[in-house]
Each structure stands twice: as C-alpha cells, then as structure tokens.
CSV table of C-alpha atoms in Angstrom, one decimal:
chain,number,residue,atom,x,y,z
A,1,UNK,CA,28.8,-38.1,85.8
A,2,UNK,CA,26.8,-36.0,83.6
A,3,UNK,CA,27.8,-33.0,81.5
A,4,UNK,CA,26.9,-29.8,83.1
A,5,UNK,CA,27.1,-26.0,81.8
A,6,UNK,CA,29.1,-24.9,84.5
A,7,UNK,CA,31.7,-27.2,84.5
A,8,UNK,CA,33.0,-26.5,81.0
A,9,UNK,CA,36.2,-24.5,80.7
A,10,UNK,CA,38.1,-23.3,77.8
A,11,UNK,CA,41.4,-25.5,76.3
A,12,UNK,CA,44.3,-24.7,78.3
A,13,UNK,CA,46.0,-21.5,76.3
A,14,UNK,CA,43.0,-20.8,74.5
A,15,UNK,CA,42.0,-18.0,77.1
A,16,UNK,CA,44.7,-16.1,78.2
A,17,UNK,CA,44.1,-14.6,82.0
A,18,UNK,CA,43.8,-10.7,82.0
A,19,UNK,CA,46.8,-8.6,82.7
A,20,UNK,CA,46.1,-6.6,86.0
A,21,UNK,CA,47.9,-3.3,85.7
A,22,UNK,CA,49.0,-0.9,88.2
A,23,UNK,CA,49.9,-3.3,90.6
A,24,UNK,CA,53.7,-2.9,90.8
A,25,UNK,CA,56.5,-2.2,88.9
A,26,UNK,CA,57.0,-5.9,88.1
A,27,UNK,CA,54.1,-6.3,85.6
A,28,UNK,CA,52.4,-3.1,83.8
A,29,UNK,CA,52.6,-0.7,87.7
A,30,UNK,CA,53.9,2.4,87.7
A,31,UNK,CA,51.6,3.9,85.0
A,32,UNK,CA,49.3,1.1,84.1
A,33,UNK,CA,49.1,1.8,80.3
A,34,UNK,CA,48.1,5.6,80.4
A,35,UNK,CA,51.2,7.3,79.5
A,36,UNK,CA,52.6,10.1,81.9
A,37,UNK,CA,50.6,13.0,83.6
A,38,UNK,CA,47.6,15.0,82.1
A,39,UNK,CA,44.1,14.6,83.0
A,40,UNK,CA,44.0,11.1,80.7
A,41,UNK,CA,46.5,9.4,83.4
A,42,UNK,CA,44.3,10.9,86.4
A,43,UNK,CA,40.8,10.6,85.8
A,44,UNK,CA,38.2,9.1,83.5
A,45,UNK,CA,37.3,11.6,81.3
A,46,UNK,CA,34.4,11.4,78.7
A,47,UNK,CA,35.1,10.6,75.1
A,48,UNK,CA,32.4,14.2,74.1
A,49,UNK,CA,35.0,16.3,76.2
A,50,UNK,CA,37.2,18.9,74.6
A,51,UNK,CA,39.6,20.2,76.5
A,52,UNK,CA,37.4,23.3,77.1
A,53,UNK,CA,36.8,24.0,73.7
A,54,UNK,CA,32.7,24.7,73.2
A,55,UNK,CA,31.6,21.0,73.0
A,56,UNK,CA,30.5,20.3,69.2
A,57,UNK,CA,26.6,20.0,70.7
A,58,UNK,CA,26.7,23.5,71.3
A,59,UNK,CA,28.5,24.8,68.1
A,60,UNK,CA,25.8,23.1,66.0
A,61,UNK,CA,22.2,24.9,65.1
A,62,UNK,CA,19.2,23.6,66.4
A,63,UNK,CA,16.6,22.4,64.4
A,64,UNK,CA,13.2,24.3,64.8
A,65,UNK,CA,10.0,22.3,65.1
A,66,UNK,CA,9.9,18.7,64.8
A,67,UNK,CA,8.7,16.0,61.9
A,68,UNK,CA,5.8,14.0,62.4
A,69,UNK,CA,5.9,10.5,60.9
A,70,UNK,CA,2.2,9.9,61.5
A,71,UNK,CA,1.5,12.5,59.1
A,72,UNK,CA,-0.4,10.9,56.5
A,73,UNK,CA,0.2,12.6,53.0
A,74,UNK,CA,-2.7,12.4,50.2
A,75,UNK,CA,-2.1,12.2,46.3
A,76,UNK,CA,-5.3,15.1,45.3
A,77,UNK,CA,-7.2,14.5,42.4
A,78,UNK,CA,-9.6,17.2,41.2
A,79,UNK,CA,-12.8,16.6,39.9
A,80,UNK,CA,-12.0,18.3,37.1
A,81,UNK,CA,-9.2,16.0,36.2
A,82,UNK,CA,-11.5,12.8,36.6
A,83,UNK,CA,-14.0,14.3,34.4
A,84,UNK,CA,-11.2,15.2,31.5
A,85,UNK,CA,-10.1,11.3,32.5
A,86,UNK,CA,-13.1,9.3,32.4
A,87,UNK,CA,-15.6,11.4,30.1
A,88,UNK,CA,-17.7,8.2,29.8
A,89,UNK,CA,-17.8,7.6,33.8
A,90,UNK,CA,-17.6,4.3,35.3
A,91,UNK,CA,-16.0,3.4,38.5
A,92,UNK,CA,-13.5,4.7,39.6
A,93,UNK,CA,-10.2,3.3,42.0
A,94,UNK,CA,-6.6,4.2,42.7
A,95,UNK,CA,-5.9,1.8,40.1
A,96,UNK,CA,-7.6,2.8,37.4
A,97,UNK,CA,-6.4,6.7,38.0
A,98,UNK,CA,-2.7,5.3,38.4
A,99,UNK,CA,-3.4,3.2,34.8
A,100,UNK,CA,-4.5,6.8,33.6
A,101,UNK,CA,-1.4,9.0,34.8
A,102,UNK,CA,-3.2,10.8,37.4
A,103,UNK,CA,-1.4,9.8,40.4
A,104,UNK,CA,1.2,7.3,41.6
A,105,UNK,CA,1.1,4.0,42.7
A,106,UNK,CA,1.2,2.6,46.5
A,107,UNK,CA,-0.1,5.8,48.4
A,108,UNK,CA,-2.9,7.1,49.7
A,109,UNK,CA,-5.7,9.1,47.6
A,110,UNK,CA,-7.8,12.7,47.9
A,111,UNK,CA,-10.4,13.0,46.1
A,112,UNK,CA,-11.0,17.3,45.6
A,113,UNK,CA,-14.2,19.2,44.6
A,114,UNK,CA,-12.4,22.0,42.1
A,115,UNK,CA,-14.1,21.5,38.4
A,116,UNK,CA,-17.1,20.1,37.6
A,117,UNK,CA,-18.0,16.4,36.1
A,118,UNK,CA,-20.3,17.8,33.7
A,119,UNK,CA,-23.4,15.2,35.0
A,120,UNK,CA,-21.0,12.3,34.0
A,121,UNK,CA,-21.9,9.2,36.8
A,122,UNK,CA,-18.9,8.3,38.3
A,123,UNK,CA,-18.6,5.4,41.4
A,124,UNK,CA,-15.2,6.4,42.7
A,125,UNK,CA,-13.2,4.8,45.4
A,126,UNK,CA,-10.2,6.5,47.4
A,127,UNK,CA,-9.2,7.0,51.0
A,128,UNK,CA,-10.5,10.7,51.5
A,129,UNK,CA,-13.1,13.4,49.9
A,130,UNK,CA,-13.4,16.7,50.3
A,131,UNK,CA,-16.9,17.6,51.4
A,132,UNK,CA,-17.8,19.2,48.2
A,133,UNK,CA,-16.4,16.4,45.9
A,134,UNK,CA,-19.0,13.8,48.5
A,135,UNK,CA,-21.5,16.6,47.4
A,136,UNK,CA,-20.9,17.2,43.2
A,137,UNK,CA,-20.4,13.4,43.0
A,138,UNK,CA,-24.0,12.6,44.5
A,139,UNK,CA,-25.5,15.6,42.2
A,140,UNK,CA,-24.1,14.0,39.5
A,141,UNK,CA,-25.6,10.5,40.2
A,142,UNK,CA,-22.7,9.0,41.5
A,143,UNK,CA,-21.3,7.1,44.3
A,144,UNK,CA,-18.5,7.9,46.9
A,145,UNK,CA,-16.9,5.2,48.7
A,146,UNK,CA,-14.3,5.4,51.1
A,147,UNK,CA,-11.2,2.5,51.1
C-alpha cells in the first residue's frame, strides 16, 4: 500500500478534539463560556462597537486632500549656481554637481534658467530643464541632454 496525503492523522493525544459548548449542562451548556446576560452572551457584537459611545472613527478629524506617491520631486539647480560652480565649463552630470555640494545624491535633477552662465560652454545632463535654461544653455554654446 502506498502512502497517501489523506490518510495521515496526527499521534493519538497530539490533537485534542474541540470542546462543543452549549450543549448541556454536562459539558460547558448552560452559558457556553460567555458569562451571564448582556448583549456579549446574546449576540455577536463587533469588536469597533462602543456601547453607544460616538465610535472612535467619528471622534477623529478627517484629513483634507490626499498624497500622491507618484509625485515626482526635483532637486533645482539654477544656472547661476552652475556658472559660480564650474566657471571653466565642461560637462556636466548629477554626479559631478553632487561632488560639488549643489545637490544630493540618489534623486532626481531640475535644471532652472535664473542667472546667467556668462558665455561659459557647459554640456549638462539631468532629468528636467526649464524651457529657458534649454534656451541660455544653447546661447551659450552648450548642450542639454536629458537622462
């Protein structure tokens, strides 16, 4: 005879049979574990209710609006602060502006047109630009490219 799944059963005494209550007075009847009268020994009542009290759901405020975790959020660097920076130009990355202070590491950049570079050639590289940053970058000989 092969073993099968369903004949297995547990050692004898290692699963003890469950106790069937309010069936007599011989064994756990009259009130079947839930002590004597109330609403707790006659119904099922919900672990949220009170007793009448307002329900804590309703005594707390309600937040307004909502957050949305899709919301990307840029690091902005000015041009400005890239010219100050880099005053001989070069390229430009995320990396090299988080080697010189100007943002942190690991999130997402925006590049900003406020300031001038002062006709410095700069190639940067980040994951947004203002319209006028696109524009003072190509005046200026340079390159935008977007990560």
């Amino acid at each position: 005879m092969t073993l099968k799944v369903h004949h297995l059963r547990p050692a004898p005494g290692a699963h003890t049979k469950k106790t069937r209550v309010g069936r007599g007075e011989g064994s756990k009847g009259k009130t079947a574990g839930r002590g004597t009268k109330g609403s707790g020994a006659r119904v099922q009542v919900s672990a949220r209710f009170e007793g009448g009290q307002t329900p804590l759901f309703m005594r707390l405020p309600k937040l307004s609006g909502f957050k949305n975790n899709n919301k990307v959020v840029f690091q902005v660097v000015n041009l400005d602060r890239i010219a100050s920076l880099f005053p001989q130009g070069g390229t430009i990355d995320p990396e090299t502006l988080a080697d010189a202070g100007a943002i942190r590491r690991g999130q997402p950049v925006k590049v900003l047109g406020t300031g001038e570079l002062g006709g410095v050639k700069v190639d940067v590289q980040a994951h947004a630009f203002s319209k006028s940053a696109e524009e003072k970058i190509g005046a200026a000989g340079g390159s935008t490219t977007q990560i």
